[in-house]
Amino acid sequence: MKIDFFKSVLWVCLTFLTLNATAWAKDFLPGETVMVAYPANNIKDDAYIIGLVRQQVKNGDYQISVLDYVKGHDYGISCVPIRENELGQATNEVVWEMWTDRTQLFGKGMQYIVPQANVRKLQTGQFDFIERNNLYITFSRWKSNAPIMTLDQFDIAMAKAKSLGLSELVPALVLAKKERESYYEPGIGRPYWPYEAVPKLNDLMADVITTLKSDKQLNQLWRQKSRDWKNKTISTQHYFLIEALDKILFDASYESAEDDLDKVDPAVLKQFRERLRILGAKV
């Protein structure tokens, strides 16, 4: 019994030590190829670095050599440049003066310290960025009125967004799906005649007004004439909602001027146009 007891204690201790060592182990070792991810709120400006880990510095960040990167992103916000010697070894000398254009990264002569939080396994990072881009493509296809686009594509996109931690994209996709439903018949996707679409669009305008009333910041951002988002901090949710609202209002305004609207219930048509005016449309 004593032997069994000591075996149990030993097993517990070894298990604890193993788990503790694993918890504190470095995620990436020198020589590993990693992705340094810089996801953008609008997705289309996502950037990343593919790099070779040189070492993990004291605060947990990683020092890497650059193998490839997305051009155009300002990496100076988060990367620290370290000069290499003639043998390609880091000198630990921080050389900001050598890095004049911080949208470009040197493959030779320089290494960079990058935030630990941004470093990911290469395959995982690549997969996530591809899926983010696929979501952006789905949204863009809706914006461009792609003729072949089923409603379940929106459901798939919403589920995918949630799985990627992009739930902020869902409200815009919900509105996008509702707009698509307003113009196309379920199933084969026959386009509705304008007089068929207007009652559905009238309900959609009510949803849009409710969305804006429930989010004062969104309402303020959407009604701004200046849309210089690069110089402003805007969330993923607000960015895509603004994109969605712009398209919805533009399309609905066009629909309100169609010729065969005499078949629409006059009260519904009047309400539809009143709601468009509330949203700033000139109808």
CSV table of C-alpha atoms in Angstrom, one decimal:
chain,number,residue,atom,x,y,z
A,1,MET,CA,0.0,0.0,0.0
A,2,LYS,CA,2.8,2.4,0.9
A,3,ILE,CA,4.5,1.7,-2.4
A,4,ASP,CA,1.3,2.4,-4.3
A,5,PHE,CA,0.9,5.6,-2.3
A,6,PHE,CA,4.4,6.8,-3.1
A,7,LYS,CA,3.9,5.9,-6.8
A,8,SER,CA,0.7,8.0,-6.8
A,9,VAL,CA,2.5,11.0,-5.2
A,10,LEU,CA,5.4,10.6,-7.7
A,11,TRP,CA,3.0,10.5,-10.6
A,12,VAL,CA,1.2,13.6,-9.5
A,13,CYS,CA,4.5,15.5,-9.0
A,14,LEU,CA,5.8,14.5,-12.4
A,15,THR,CA,2.6,15.4,-14.0
A,16,PHE,CA,2.6,18.8,-12.4
A,17,LEU,CA,6.2,19.4,-13.4
A,18,THR,CA,5.5,18.3,-17.0
A,19,LEU,CA,2.5,20.6,-17.3
A,20,ASN,CA,4.3,23.5,-15.7
A,21,ALA,CA,7.3,23.1,-18.0
A,22,THR,CA,4.9,22.9,-21.0
A,23,ALA,CA,3.1,26.1,-19.9
A,24,TRP,CA,6.4,28.0,-19.6
A,25,ALA,CA,8.0,26.4,-22.7
A,26,LYS,CA,8.8,28.7,-25.6
A,27,ASP,CA,6.2,28.5,-28.3
A,28,PHE,CA,8.8,28.9,-31.1
A,29,LEU,CA,12.4,27.9,-31.2
A,30,PRO,CA,15.3,29.4,-33.2
A,31,GLY,CA,15.1,28.2,-36.8
A,32,GLU,CA,11.3,27.9,-36.9
A,33,THR,CA,9.5,29.7,-39.7
A,34,VAL,CA,6.5,31.7,-38.3
A,35,MET,CA,3.9,34.3,-39.3
A,36,VAL,CA,3.8,37.7,-37.6
A,37,ALA,CA,0.2,38.7,-38.1
A,38,TYR,CA,-1.2,42.2,-38.4
A,39,PRO,CA,-4.9,41.8,-39.1
A,40,ALA,CA,-6.7,45.0,-40.1
A,41,ASN,CA,-10.2,46.1,-39.0
A,42,ASN,CA,-11.3,46.3,-42.7
A,43,ILE,CA,-9.6,42.9,-43.6
A,44,LYS,CA,-8.5,44.2,-47.0
A,45,ASP,CA,-5.5,45.8,-45.4
A,46,ASP,CA,-4.4,42.7,-43.5
A,47,ALA,CA,-0.6,42.5,-43.4
A,48,TYR,CA,1.9,39.9,-42.2
A,49,ILE,CA,5.6,39.0,-42.1
A,50,ILE,CA,6.9,35.5,-42.8
A,51,GLY,CA,10.1,35.2,-40.7
A,52,LEU,CA,12.7,32.9,-39.3
A,53,VAL,CA,13.0,32.9,-35.5
A,54,ARG,CA,16.4,33.9,-34.3
A,55,GLN,CA,15.7,34.1,-30.6
A,56,GLN,CA,13.2,35.0,-28.0
A,57,VAL,CA,14.2,38.1,-26.1
A,58,LYS,CA,13.8,38.6,-22.3
A,59,ASN,CA,10.3,40.2,-22.4
A,60,GLY,CA,9.0,37.3,-24.5
A,61,ASP,CA,9.0,39.0,-27.9
A,62,TYR,CA,10.8,37.3,-30.9
A,63,GLN,CA,13.7,38.4,-32.9
A,64,ILE,CA,13.3,37.3,-36.5
A,65,SER,CA,14.9,37.5,-39.9
A,66,VAL,CA,12.4,38.4,-42.7
A,67,LEU,CA,11.7,36.0,-45.5
A,68,ASP,CA,8.6,37.7,-46.9
A,69,TYR,CA,6.1,40.3,-46.0
A,70,VAL,CA,3.1,42.3,-47.3
A,71,LYS,CA,4.2,45.7,-48.6
A,72,GLY,CA,2.5,48.9,-47.6
A,73,HIS,CA,1.9,48.3,-43.9
A,74,ASP,CA,3.7,50.6,-41.4
A,75,TYR,CA,5.8,48.0,-39.5
A,76,GLY,CA,7.5,50.7,-37.5
A,77,ILE,CA,4.6,50.9,-35.1
A,78,SER,CA,5.4,47.4,-33.7
A,79,CYS,CA,8.8,46.2,-34.9
A,80,VAL,CA,12.3,47.2,-33.6
A,81,PRO,CA,15.1,47.1,-36.1
A,82,ILE,CA,18.4,45.3,-35.1
A,83,ARG,CA,21.5,45.5,-37.3
A,84,GLU,CA,23.3,42.4,-38.4
A,85,ASN,CA,27.1,42.1,-38.8
A,86,GLU,CA,28.8,40.8,-41.9
A,87,LEU,CA,28.3,37.2,-40.8
A,88,GLY,CA,24.5,37.7,-40.6
A,89,GLN,CA,24.5,37.7,-36.8
A,90,ALA,CA,22.5,40.2,-34.7
A,91,THR,CA,24.6,42.9,-33.0
A,92,ASN,CA,21.8,43.9,-30.6
A,93,GLU,CA,22.3,47.4,-31.9
A,94,VAL,CA,18.9,49.2,-32.5
A,95,VAL,CA,19.2,51.2,-35.7
A,96,TRP,CA,16.1,53.2,-36.3
A,97,GLU,CA,18.2,55.6,-38.5
A,98,MET,CA,18.8,52.8,-41.0
A,99,TRP,CA,15.1,52.1,-41.4
A,100,THR,CA,13.8,55.2,-43.2
A,101,ASP,CA,10.9,53.6,-45.0
A,102,ARG,CA,9.1,51.6,-42.4
A,103,THR,CA,6.7,50.1,-45.0
A,104,GLN,CA,9.6,48.1,-46.3
A,105,LEU,CA,11.6,45.4,-44.4
A,106,PHE,CA,15.2,44.4,-45.2
A,107,GLY,CA,15.8,40.7,-45.8
A,108,LYS,CA,19.6,41.1,-45.2
A,109,GLY,CA,21.5,43.3,-42.9
A,110,MET,CA,18.6,43.7,-40.5
A,111,GLN,CA,16.6,41.6,-38.0
A,112,TYR,CA,13.5,42.7,-36.2
A,113,ILE,CA,12.0,42.3,-32.8
A,114,VAL,CA,8.3,41.6,-33.1
A,115,PRO,CA,5.6,41.4,-30.5
A,116,GLN,CA,5.0,37.9,-29.1
A,117,ALA,CA,1.3,38.4,-29.3
A,118,ASN,CA,1.5,38.7,-33.1
A,119,VAL,CA,3.6,35.6,-33.7
A,120,ARG,CA,1.7,32.5,-34.9
A,121,LYS,CA,2.4,29.1,-36.4
A,122,LEU,CA,2.9,29.6,-40.1
A,123,GLN,CA,0.2,27.1,-41.2
A,124,THR,CA,-2.4,28.4,-38.7
A,125,GLY,CA,-1.8,32.0,-39.6
A,126,GLN,CA,-1.9,31.4,-43.3
A,127,PHE,CA,-5.2,29.5,-42.9
A,128,ASP,CA,-6.8,32.2,-40.9
A,129,PHE,CA,-5.8,35.0,-43.2
A,130,ILE,CA,-7.1,33.0,-46.2
A,131,GLU,CA,-10.4,32.5,-44.5
A,132,ARG,CA,-10.5,36.2,-43.6
A,133,ASN,CA,-9.9,37.0,-47.2
A,134,ASN,CA,-12.7,34.6,-48.2
A,135,LEU,CA,-15.1,36.5,-45.9
A,136,TYR,CA,-14.1,39.8,-47.5
A,137,ILE,CA,-14.7,38.3,-51.0
A,138,THR,CA,-18.2,37.1,-50.0
A,139,PHE,CA,-19.0,40.6,-48.7
A,140,SER,CA,-17.5,42.2,-51.8
A,141,ARG,CA,-19.5,39.9,-54.1
A,142,TRP,CA,-22.7,41.1,-52.4
A,143,LYS,CA,-21.6,44.7,-52.7
A,144,SER,CA,-21.0,44.2,-56.4
A,145,ASN,CA,-24.5,42.6,-56.9
A,146,ALA,CA,-23.1,39.2,-58.0
A,147,PRO,CA,-25.8,37.6,-60.0
A,148,ILE,CA,-25.2,34.1,-58.6
A,149,MET,CA,-25.2,34.3,-54.8
A,150,THR,CA,-27.4,32.1,-52.6
A,151,LEU,CA,-28.7,33.1,-49.2
A,152,ASP,CA,-26.9,30.2,-47.5
A,153,GLN,CA,-23.6,31.8,-48.5
A,154,PHE,CA,-24.4,34.5,-45.9
A,155,ASP,CA,-25.1,31.9,-43.3
A,156,ILE,CA,-21.9,30.1,-44.0
A,157,ALA,CA,-20.0,33.4,-43.9
A,158,MET,CA,-21.6,34.3,-40.5
A,159,ALA,CA,-20.6,31.0,-39.0
A,160,LYS,CA,-17.1,31.3,-40.4
A,161,ALA,CA,-16.8,34.8,-39.0
A,162,LYS,CA,-17.7,33.6,-35.5
A,163,SER,CA,-15.2,30.7,-35.7
A,164,LEU,CA,-12.4,33.1,-36.6
A,165,GLY,CA,-13.2,35.6,-33.8
A,166,LEU,CA,-14.8,38.0,-36.3
A,167,SER,CA,-18.2,38.3,-34.8
A,168,GLU,CA,-18.1,42.0,-35.4
A,169,LEU,CA,-18.6,41.2,-39.1
A,170,VAL,CA,-21.9,39.5,-38.4
A,171,PRO,CA,-24.3,42.5,-38.1
A,172,ALA,CA,-23.2,43.7,-41.6
A,173,LEU,CA,-23.7,40.2,-43.0
A,174,VAL,CA,-27.2,40.1,-41.5
A,175,LEU,CA,-28.2,43.3,-43.2
A,176,ALA,CA,-26.6,42.1,-46.4
A,177,LYS,CA,-28.6,38.9,-46.4
A,178,LYS,CA,-31.8,40.9,-45.7
A,179,GLU,CA,-31.1,43.1,-48.6
A,180,ARG,CA,-30.4,40.2,-50.9
A,181,GLU,CA,-33.7,38.7,-49.8
A,182,SER,CA,-35.5,41.9,-50.7
A,183,TYR,CA,-34.4,41.7,-54.4
A,184,TYR,CA,-34.2,38.0,-55.1
A,185,GLU,CA,-36.7,35.2,-54.7
A,186,PRO,CA,-35.5,32.3,-52.5
A,187,GLY,CA,-34.3,29.2,-54.3
A,188,ILE,CA,-33.6,29.9,-57.9
A,189,GLY,CA,-33.0,33.5,-57.1
A,190,ARG,CA,-35.4,35.2,-59.6
A,191,PRO,CA,-35.0,38.9,-59.3
A,192,TYR,CA,-38.1,40.6,-57.9
A,193,TRP,CA,-39.9,43.3,-59.9
A,194,PRO,CA,-39.5,46.7,-58.3
A,195,TYR,CA,-43.1,46.7,-57.1
A,196,GLU,CA,-42.4,43.3,-55.4
A,197,ALA,CA,-39.2,44.5,-53.8
A,198,VAL,CA,-40.4,47.8,-52.4
A,199,PRO,CA,-42.5,46.3,-49.5
A,200,LYS,CA,-39.5,44.2,-48.5
A,201,LEU,CA,-37.2,47.1,-48.8
A,202,ASN,CA,-39.6,49.2,-46.6
A,203,ASP,CA,-39.1,46.7,-43.8
A,204,LEU,CA,-35.4,46.7,-44.4
A,205,MET,CA,-35.3,50.5,-44.1
A,206,ALA,CA,-37.0,50.1,-40.7
A,207,ASP,CA,-34.2,47.7,-39.7
A,208,VAL,CA,-31.6,50.2,-40.8
A,209,ILE,CA,-33.1,53.1,-38.9
A,210,THR,CA,-33.3,50.9,-35.8
A,211,THR,CA,-29.7,49.9,-36.2
A,212,LEU,CA,-28.6,53.5,-36.4
A,213,LYS,CA,-30.7,54.6,-33.4
A,214,SER,CA,-29.3,51.8,-31.3
A,215,ASP,CA,-25.7,52.8,-32.0
A,216,LYS,CA,-25.0,56.5,-31.7
A,217,GLN,CA,-21.4,56.2,-32.7
A,218,LEU,CA,-22.3,54.3,-35.9
A,219,ASN,CA,-24.9,56.9,-36.7
A,220,GLN,CA,-22.4,59.7,-36.3
A,221,LEU,CA,-19.7,57.9,-38.3
A,222,TRP,CA,-22.1,56.9,-41.1
A,223,ARG,CA,-23.4,60.5,-41.6
A,224,GLN,CA,-19.9,62.0,-41.7
A,225,LYS,CA,-18.9,63.5,-45.1
A,226,SER,CA,-15.3,62.7,-44.5
A,227,ARG,CA,-14.5,59.0,-44.7
A,228,ASP,CA,-10.7,59.1,-44.1
A,229,TRP,CA,-10.7,55.9,-42.0
A,230,LYS,CA,-6.9,55.5,-42.3
A,231,ASN,CA,-6.5,58.5,-39.9
A,232,LYS,CA,-9.2,57.3,-37.6
A,233,THR,CA,-9.7,54.3,-35.4
A,234,ILE,CA,-12.8,52.5,-36.6
A,235,SER,CA,-13.9,49.0,-35.5
A,236,THR,CA,-14.5,46.1,-37.8
A,237,GLN,CA,-18.2,46.2,-36.9
A,238,HIS,CA,-18.6,49.9,-37.8
A,239,TYR,CA,-16.5,49.7,-40.9
A,240,PHE,CA,-18.5,46.9,-42.5
A,241,LEU,CA,-21.9,48.3,-41.3
A,242,ILE,CA,-21.1,51.6,-42.9
A,243,GLU,CA,-20.1,49.8,-46.1
A,244,ALA,CA,-23.4,47.8,-45.9
A,245,LEU,CA,-25.6,50.9,-45.1
A,246,ASP,CA,-24.1,52.8,-48.1
A,247,LYS,CA,-25.0,50.1,-50.5
A,248,ILE,CA,-28.4,49.4,-49.1
A,249,LEU,CA,-29.4,53.1,-49.2
A,250,PHE,CA,-28.0,53.6,-52.7
A,251,ASP,CA,-29.9,50.6,-54.1
A,252,ALA,CA,-33.1,51.4,-52.3
A,253,SER,CA,-33.0,55.0,-53.5
A,254,TYR,CA,-32.7,53.8,-57.1
A,255,GLU,CA,-35.5,51.3,-56.6
A,256,SER,CA,-37.8,54.1,-55.3
A,257,ALA,CA,-37.6,55.9,-58.6
A,258,GLU,CA,-38.7,52.9,-60.8
A,259,ASP,CA,-41.6,53.3,-63.1
A,260,ASP,CA,-43.9,50.4,-62.2
A,261,LEU,CA,-44.4,51.3,-58.5
A,262,ASP,CA,-48.1,52.1,-59.1
A,263,LYS,CA,-48.7,48.4,-58.2
A,264,VAL,CA,-47.4,49.0,-54.7
A,265,ASP,CA,-49.7,49.8,-51.8
A,266,PRO,CA,-49.7,53.7,-51.7
A,267,ALA,CA,-49.3,53.7,-47.9
A,268,VAL,CA,-46.3,51.4,-48.1
A,269,LEU,CA,-44.7,53.4,-50.9
A,270,LYS,CA,-45.2,56.6,-49.0
A,271,GLN,CA,-43.7,55.1,-45.8
A,272,PHE,CA,-40.8,53.7,-47.8
A,273,ARG,CA,-39.9,57.1,-49.3
A,274,GLU,CA,-40.3,58.7,-45.9
A,275,ARG,CA,-37.8,56.3,-44.4
A,276,LEU,CA,-35.4,56.9,-47.2
A,277,ARG,CA,-35.6,60.7,-46.5
A,278,ILE,CA,-34.9,60.0,-42.8
A,279,LEU,CA,-31.8,58.2,-43.9
A,280,GLY,CA,-30.7,61.2,-46.0
A,281,ALA,CA,-31.8,60.0,-49.5
A,282,LYS,CA,-33.1,62.6,-51.9
A,283,VAL,CA,-36.3,61.0,-53.2
